[in-house]
Short mmCIF file of C-alpha atoms and ligand atoms in Angstrom, two decimals:
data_model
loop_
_atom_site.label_atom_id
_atom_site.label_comp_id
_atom_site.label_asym_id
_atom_site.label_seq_id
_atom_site.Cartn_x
_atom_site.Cartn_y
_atom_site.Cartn_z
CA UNK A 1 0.00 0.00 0.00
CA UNK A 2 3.04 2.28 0.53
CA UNK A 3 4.33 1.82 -1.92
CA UNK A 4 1.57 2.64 -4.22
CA UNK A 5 0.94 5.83 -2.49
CA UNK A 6 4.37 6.21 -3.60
CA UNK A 7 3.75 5.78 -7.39
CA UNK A 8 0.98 7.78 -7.31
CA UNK A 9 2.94 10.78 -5.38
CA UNK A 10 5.67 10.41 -7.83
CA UNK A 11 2.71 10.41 -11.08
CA UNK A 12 1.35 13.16 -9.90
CA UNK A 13 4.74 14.94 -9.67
CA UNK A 14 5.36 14.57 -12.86
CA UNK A 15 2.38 15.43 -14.18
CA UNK A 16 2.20 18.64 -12.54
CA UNK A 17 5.77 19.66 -13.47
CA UNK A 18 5.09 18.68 -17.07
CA UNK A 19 1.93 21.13 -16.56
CA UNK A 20 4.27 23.92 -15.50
CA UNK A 21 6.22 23.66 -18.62
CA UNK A 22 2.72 23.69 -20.49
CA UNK A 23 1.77 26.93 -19.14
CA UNK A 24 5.60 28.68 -19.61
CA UNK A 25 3.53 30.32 -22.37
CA UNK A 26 5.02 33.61 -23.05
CA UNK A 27 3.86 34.40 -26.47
CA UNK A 28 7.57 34.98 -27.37
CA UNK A 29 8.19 37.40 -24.68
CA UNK A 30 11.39 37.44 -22.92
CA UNK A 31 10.85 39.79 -19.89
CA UNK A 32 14.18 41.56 -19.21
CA UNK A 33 15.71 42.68 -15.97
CA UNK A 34 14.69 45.71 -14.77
CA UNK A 35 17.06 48.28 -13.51
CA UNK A 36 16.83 49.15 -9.74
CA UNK A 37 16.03 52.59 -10.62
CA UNK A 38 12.51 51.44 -12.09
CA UNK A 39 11.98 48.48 -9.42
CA UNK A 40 8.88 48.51 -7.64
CA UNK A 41 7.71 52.41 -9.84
CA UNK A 42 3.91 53.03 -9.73
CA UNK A 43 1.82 55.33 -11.60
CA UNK A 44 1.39 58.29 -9.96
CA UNK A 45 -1.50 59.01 -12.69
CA UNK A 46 -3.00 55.47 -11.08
CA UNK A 47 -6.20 54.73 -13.38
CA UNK A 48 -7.23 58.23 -13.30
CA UNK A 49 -9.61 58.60 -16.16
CA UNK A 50 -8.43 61.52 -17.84
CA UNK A 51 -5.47 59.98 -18.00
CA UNK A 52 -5.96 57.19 -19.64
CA UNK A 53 -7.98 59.08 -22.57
CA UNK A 54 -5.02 61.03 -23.03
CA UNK A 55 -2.42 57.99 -22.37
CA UNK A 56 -4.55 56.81 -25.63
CA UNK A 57 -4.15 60.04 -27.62
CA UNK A 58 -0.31 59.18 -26.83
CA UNK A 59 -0.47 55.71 -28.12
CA UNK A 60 -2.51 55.84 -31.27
CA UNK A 61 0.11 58.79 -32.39
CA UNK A 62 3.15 56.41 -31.61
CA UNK A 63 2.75 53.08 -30.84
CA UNK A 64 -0.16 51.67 -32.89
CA UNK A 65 2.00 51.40 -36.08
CA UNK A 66 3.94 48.98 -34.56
CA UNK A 67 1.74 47.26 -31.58
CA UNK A 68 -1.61 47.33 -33.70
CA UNK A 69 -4.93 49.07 -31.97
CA UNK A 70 -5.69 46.50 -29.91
CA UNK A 71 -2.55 46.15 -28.73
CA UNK A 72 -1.71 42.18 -30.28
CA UNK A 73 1.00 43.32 -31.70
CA UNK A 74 -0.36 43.72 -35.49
CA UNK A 75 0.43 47.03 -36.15
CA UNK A 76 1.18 47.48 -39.82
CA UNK A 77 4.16 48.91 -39.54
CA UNK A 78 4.82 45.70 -36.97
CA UNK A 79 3.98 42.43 -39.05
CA UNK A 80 7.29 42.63 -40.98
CA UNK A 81 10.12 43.09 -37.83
CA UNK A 82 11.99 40.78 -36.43
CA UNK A 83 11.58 40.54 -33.06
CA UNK A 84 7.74 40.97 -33.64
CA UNK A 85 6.42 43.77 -31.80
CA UNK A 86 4.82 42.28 -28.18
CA UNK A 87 1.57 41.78 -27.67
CA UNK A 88 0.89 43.80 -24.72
CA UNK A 89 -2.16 41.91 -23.34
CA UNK A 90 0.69 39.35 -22.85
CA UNK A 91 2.86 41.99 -21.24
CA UNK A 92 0.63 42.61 -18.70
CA UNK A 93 -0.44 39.26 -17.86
CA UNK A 94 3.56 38.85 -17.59
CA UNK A 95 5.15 42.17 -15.90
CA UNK A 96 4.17 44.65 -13.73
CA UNK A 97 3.44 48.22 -14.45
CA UNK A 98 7.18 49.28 -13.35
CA UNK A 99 8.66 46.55 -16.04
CA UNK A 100 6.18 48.67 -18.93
CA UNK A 101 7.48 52.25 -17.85
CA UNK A 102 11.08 51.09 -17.35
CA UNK A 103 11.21 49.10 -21.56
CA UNK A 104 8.96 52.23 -22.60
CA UNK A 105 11.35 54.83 -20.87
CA UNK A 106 14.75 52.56 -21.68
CA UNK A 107 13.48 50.87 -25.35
CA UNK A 108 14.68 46.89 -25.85
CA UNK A 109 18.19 46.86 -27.10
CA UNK A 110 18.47 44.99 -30.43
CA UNK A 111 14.53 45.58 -31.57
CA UNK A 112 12.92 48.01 -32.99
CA UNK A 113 11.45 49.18 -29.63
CA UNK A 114 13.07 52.37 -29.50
CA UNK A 115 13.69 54.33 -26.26
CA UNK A 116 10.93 57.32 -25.92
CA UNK A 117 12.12 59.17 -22.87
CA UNK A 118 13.76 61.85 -24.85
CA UNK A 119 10.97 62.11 -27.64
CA UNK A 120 7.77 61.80 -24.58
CA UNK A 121 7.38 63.98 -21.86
CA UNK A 122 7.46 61.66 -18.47
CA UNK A 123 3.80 62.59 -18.06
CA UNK A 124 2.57 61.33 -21.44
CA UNK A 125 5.15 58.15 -20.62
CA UNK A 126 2.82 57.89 -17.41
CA UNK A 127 -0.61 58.32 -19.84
CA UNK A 128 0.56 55.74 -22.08
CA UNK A 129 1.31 53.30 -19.29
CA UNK A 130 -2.63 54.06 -17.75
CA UNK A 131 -3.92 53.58 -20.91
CA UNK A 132 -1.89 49.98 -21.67
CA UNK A 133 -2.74 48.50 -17.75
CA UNK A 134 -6.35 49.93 -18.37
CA UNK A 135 -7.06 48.29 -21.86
CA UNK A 136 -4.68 45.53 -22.84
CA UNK A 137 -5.99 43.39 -20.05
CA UNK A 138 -4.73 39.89 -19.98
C1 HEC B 201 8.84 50.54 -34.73
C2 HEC B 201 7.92 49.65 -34.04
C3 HEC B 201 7.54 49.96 -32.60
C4 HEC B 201 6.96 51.12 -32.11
C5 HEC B 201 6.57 52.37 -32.88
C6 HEC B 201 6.74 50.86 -30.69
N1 HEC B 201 7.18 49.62 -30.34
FE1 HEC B 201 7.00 48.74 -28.50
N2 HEC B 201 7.96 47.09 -29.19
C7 HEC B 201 8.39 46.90 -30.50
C8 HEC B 201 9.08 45.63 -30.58
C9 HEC B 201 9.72 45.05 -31.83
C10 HEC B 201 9.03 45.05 -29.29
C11 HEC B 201 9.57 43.69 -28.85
C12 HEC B 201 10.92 43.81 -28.23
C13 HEC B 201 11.42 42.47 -27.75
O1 HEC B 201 11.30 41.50 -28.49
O2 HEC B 201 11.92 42.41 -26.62
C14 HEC B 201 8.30 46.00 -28.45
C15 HEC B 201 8.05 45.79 -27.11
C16 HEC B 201 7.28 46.63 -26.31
C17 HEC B 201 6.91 46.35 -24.95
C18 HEC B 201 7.25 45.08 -24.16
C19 HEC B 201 8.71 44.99 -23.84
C20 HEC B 201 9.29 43.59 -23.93
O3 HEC B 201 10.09 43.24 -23.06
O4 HEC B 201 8.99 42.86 -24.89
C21 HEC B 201 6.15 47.41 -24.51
C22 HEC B 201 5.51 47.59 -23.14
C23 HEC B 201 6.09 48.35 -25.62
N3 HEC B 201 6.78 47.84 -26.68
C24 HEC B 201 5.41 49.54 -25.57
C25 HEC B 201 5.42 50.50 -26.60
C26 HEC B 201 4.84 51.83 -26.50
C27 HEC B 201 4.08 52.36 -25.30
C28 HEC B 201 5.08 52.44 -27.68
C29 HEC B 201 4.71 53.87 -28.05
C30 HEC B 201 5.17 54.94 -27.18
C31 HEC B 201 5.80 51.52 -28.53
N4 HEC B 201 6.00 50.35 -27.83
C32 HEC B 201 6.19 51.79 -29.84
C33 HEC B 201 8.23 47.77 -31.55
C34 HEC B 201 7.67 49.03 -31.47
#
């Protein structure tokens, strides 16, 4: 009898490991390490209305080409790069809002995700992040 307890302890082990790897599903993002600077940032904006109609206004004039309107990813401007723009529903199931300031603020080295802290002001940076926690829910 112990021993089948045993089996059955060491099936289920396995099963649930192989289900970890199953949901490892990152639709191709690789989160990278966010500076200490950035750790643990919130949005002073929070999910102020206003905000996020204007963190939209921000988006639609720079991002959309790239990360489509509903944020998948499908921009026109997007379907051609390599890296693939990220779909940002997936972002936010994946990071927090301090990992989607810090890779707008700092770009992704390598991809065509540019760094916009010298072309946004750090208040639109802060509308654009409303407006992507507020929309692109997972
Ligand atoms: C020229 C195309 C392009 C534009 C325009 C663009 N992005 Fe991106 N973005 C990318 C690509 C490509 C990646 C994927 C980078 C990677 O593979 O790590 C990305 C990744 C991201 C990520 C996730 C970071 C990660 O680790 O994958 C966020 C968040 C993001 N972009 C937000 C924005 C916002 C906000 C704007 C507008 C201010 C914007 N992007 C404009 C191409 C673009």
């Amino acid at each position: 009898m112990k021993q089948y307890l045993f089996v059955v302890l060491l099936l289920s082990a396995f099963a649930l490991a192989a289900c970890g790897g199953g949901t490892s599903d990152t639709g191709g993002i690789t989160l990278n390490e966010i500076p200490a600077e950035y750790v643990g940032w919130t949005n002073p904006l929070g999910g102020d209305a206003a905000a996020i109609v204007a963190g939209q206004a921000v988006f639609e004039q720079n991002c959309v080409s790239c990360h489509g309107a509903t944020g998948l990813g499908d921009g026109e401007a997007g379907v051609a790069l390599d890296p693939p723009p990220a779909n940002l529903h997936k972002v936010n199931e994946l990071a927090g809002e301090d990992y989607v300031y810090f890779v707008i603020n700092e770009g992704v080295e390598g991809t065509s995700m540019v760094a916009w802290k010298d072309t946004l002001s750090q208040e639109q940076i802060q509308q654009v992040v409303a407006y992507i926690r507020a929309t692109f829910t997972p």
